[in-house]
Short mmCIF file of C-alpha atoms in Angstrom, two decimals:
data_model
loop_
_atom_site.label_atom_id
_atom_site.label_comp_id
_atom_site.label_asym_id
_atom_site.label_seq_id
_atom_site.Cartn_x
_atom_site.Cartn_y
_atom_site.Cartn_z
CA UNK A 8 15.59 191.01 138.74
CA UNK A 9 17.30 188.58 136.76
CA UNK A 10 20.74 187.04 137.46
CA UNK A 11 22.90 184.92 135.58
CA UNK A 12 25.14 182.43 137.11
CA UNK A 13 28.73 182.28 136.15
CA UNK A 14 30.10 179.24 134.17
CA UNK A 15 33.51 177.47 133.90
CA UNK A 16 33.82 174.60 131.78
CA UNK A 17 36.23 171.84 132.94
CA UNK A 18 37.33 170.61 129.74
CA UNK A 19 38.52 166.78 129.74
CA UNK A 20 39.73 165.73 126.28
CA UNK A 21 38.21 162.50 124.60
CA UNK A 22 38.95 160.83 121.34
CA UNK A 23 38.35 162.69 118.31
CA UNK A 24 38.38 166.63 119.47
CA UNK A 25 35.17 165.68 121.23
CA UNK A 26 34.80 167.15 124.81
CA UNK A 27 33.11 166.74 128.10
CA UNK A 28 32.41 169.39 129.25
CA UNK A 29 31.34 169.68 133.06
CA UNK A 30 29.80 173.33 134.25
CA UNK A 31 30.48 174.65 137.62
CA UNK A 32 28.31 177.72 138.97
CA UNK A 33 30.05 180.68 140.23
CA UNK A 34 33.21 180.11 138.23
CA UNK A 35 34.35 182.67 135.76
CA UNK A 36 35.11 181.05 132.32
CA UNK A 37 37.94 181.56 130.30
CA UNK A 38 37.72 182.84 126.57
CA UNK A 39 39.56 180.09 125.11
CA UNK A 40 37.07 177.42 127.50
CA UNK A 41 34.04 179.12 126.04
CA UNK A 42 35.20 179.56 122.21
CA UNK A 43 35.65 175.66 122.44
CA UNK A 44 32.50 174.91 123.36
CA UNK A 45 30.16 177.18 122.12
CA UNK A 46 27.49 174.62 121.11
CA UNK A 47 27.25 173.13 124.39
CA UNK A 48 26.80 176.44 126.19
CA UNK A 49 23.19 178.32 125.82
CA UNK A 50 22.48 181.30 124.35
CA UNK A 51 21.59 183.29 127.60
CA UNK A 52 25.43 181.59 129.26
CA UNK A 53 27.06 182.94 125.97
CA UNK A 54 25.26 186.28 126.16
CA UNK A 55 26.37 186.92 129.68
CA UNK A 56 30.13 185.91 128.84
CA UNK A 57 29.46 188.36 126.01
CA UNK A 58 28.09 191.20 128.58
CA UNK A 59 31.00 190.45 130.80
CA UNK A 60 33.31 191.10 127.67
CA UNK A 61 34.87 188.00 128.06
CA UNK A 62 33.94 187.06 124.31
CA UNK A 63 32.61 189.27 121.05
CA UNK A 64 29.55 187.47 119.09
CA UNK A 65 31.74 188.03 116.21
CA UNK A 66 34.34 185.47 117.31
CA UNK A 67 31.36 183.03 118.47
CA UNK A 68 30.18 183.47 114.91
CA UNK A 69 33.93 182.52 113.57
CA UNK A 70 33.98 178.90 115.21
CA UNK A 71 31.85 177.78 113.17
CA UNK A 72 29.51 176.26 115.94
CA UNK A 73 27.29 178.75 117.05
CA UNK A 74 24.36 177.83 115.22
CA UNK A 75 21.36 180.40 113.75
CA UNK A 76 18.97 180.07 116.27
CA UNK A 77 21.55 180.70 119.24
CA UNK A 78 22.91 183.58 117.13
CA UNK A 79 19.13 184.81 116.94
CA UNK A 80 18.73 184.23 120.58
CA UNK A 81 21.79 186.53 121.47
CA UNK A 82 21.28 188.96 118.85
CA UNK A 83 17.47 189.34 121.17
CA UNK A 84 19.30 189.39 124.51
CA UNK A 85 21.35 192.19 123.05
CA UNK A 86 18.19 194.31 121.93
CA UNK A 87 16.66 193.76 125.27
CA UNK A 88 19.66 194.44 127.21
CA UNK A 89 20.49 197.83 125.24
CA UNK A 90 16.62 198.48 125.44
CA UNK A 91 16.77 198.25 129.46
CA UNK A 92 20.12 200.03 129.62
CA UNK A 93 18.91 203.26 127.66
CA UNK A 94 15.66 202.99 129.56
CA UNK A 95 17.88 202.46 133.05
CA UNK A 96 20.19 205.60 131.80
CA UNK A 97 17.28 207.81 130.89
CA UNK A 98 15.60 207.69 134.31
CA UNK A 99 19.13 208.39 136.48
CA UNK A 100 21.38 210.36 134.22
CA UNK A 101 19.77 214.00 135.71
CA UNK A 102 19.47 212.06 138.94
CA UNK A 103 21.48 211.60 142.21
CA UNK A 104 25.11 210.64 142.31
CA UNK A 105 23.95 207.46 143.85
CA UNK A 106 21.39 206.50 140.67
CA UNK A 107 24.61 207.05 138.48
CA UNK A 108 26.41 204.69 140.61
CA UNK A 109 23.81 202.45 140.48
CA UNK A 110 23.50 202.29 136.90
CA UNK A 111 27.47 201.64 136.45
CA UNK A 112 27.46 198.73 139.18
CA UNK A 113 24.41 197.07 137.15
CA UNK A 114 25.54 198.10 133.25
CA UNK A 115 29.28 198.12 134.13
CA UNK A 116 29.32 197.43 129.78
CA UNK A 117 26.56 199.86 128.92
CA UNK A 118 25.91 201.99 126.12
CA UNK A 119 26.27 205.00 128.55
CA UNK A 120 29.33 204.12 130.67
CA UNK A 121 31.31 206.79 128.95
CA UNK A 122 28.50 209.28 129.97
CA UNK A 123 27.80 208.07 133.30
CA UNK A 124 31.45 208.10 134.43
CA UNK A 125 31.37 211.70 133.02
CA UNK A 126 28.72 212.92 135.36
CA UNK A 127 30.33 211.20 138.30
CA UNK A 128 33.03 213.03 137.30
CA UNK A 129 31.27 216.52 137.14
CA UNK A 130 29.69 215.95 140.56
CA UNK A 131 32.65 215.05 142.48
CA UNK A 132 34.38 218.64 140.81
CA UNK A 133 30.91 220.04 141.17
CA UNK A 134 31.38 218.82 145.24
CA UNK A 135 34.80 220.00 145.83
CA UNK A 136 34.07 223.69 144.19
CA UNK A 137 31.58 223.79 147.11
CA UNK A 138 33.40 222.89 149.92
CA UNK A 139 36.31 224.96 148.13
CA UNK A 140 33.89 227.91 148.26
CA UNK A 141 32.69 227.32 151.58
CA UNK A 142 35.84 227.25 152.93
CA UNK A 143 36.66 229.88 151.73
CA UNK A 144 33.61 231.82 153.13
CA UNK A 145 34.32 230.37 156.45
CA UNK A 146 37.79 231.58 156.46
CA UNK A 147 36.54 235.33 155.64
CA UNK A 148 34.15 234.81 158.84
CA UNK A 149 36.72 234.17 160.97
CA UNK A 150 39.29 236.52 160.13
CA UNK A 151 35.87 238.96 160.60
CA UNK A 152 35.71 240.51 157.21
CA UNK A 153 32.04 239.91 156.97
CA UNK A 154 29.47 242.55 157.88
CA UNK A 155 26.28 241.04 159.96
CA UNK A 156 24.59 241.96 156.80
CA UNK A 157 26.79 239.90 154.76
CA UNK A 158 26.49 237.48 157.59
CA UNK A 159 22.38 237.11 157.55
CA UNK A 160 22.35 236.64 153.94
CA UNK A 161 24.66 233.61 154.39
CA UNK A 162 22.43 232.47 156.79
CA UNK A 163 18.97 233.16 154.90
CA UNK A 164 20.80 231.09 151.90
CA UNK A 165 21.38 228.52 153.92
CA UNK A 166 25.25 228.57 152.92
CA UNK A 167 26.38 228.42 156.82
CA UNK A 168 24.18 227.63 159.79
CA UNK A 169 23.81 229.39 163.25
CA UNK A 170 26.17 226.64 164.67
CA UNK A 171 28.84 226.54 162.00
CA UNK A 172 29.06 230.38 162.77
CA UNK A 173 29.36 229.41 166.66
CA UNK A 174 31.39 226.29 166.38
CA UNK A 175 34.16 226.93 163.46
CA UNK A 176 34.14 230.69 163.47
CA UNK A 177 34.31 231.18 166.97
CA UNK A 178 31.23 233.80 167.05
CA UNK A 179 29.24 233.91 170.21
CA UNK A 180 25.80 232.66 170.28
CA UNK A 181 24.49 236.13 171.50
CA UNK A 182 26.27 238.01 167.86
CA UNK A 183 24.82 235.25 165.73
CA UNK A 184 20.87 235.17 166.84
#
């Protein structure tokens, strides 16, 4: 798994509009710190500011400093990175609510945000129509409107459980066996 390390340039003016620039790990850079010194930062540091959406390659491009093989560099990074994120979105997006999670927390930026937040969003409703439902069912047990019938089939479904019946609906042990 690759990680990138967060920049922050210190920026200490000299003579001339020429800067020093000092980079400190773990820092988050400012747009204005980066725009400044695009030739001094690589094209994998300006890529991730880029990922982060701190910065757009076009305004890179409009300093004037970002140079054609650094542009050429990013412009890869960018195919890869899209690459891995439809590949990453094609495996979870019919998956578990926790693969969709896992795809936002890793391509927070992605080509498929939109559509990942979207299934989160159906799942959750999904979720709640259930528990509406089997609340619902559970209140019809225990005001008794259920026949045992009705009753087994729940069971054989697998929609309530011996000890749900005993527990929330109050129906003895020797009714539900």
């Amino acid at each position: 798994k690759n990680t990138f390390r967060k920049w922050r340039i210190k920026i200490k003016f000299r003579t001339n509009n020429n800067y020093r620039i000092n980079l400190y790990p773990g820092i988050i850079m400012k747009k204005e710190e980066i725009l400044v010194c695009v030739s001094d930062l690589s094209a994998e540091q300006l890529f991730e500011e880029i990922k982060k959406g701190n910065v757009t390659l076009s305004e890179l491009m409009q300093t004037g400093e970002l140079d054609a093989s650094k542009r050429k560099a990013i412009l890869n990074l960018q195919a890869q990175y899209d690459s891995d994120d439809d590949k990453k979105w094609e495996n979870c997006r019919y998956g578990s609510e926790a693969e969709i999670r896992n795809y936002i927390n890793n391509y927070p930026n992605g080509r498929h945000i939109h559509e990942a937040n979207n299934e989160i969003d159906r799942i959750l409703k999904e979720r709640e129509q259930k528990q509406k439902e089997h609340a619902a069912i559970l209140r019809k047990i225990k005001l008794n409107g259920l026949t045992p019938d009705v009753l087994q089939n729940y069971l054989s479904q697998g929609i309530v459980d011996e000890s749900t019946l005993e527990n929330e609906c109050d129906i003895p042990k020797e009714i539900v066996e």
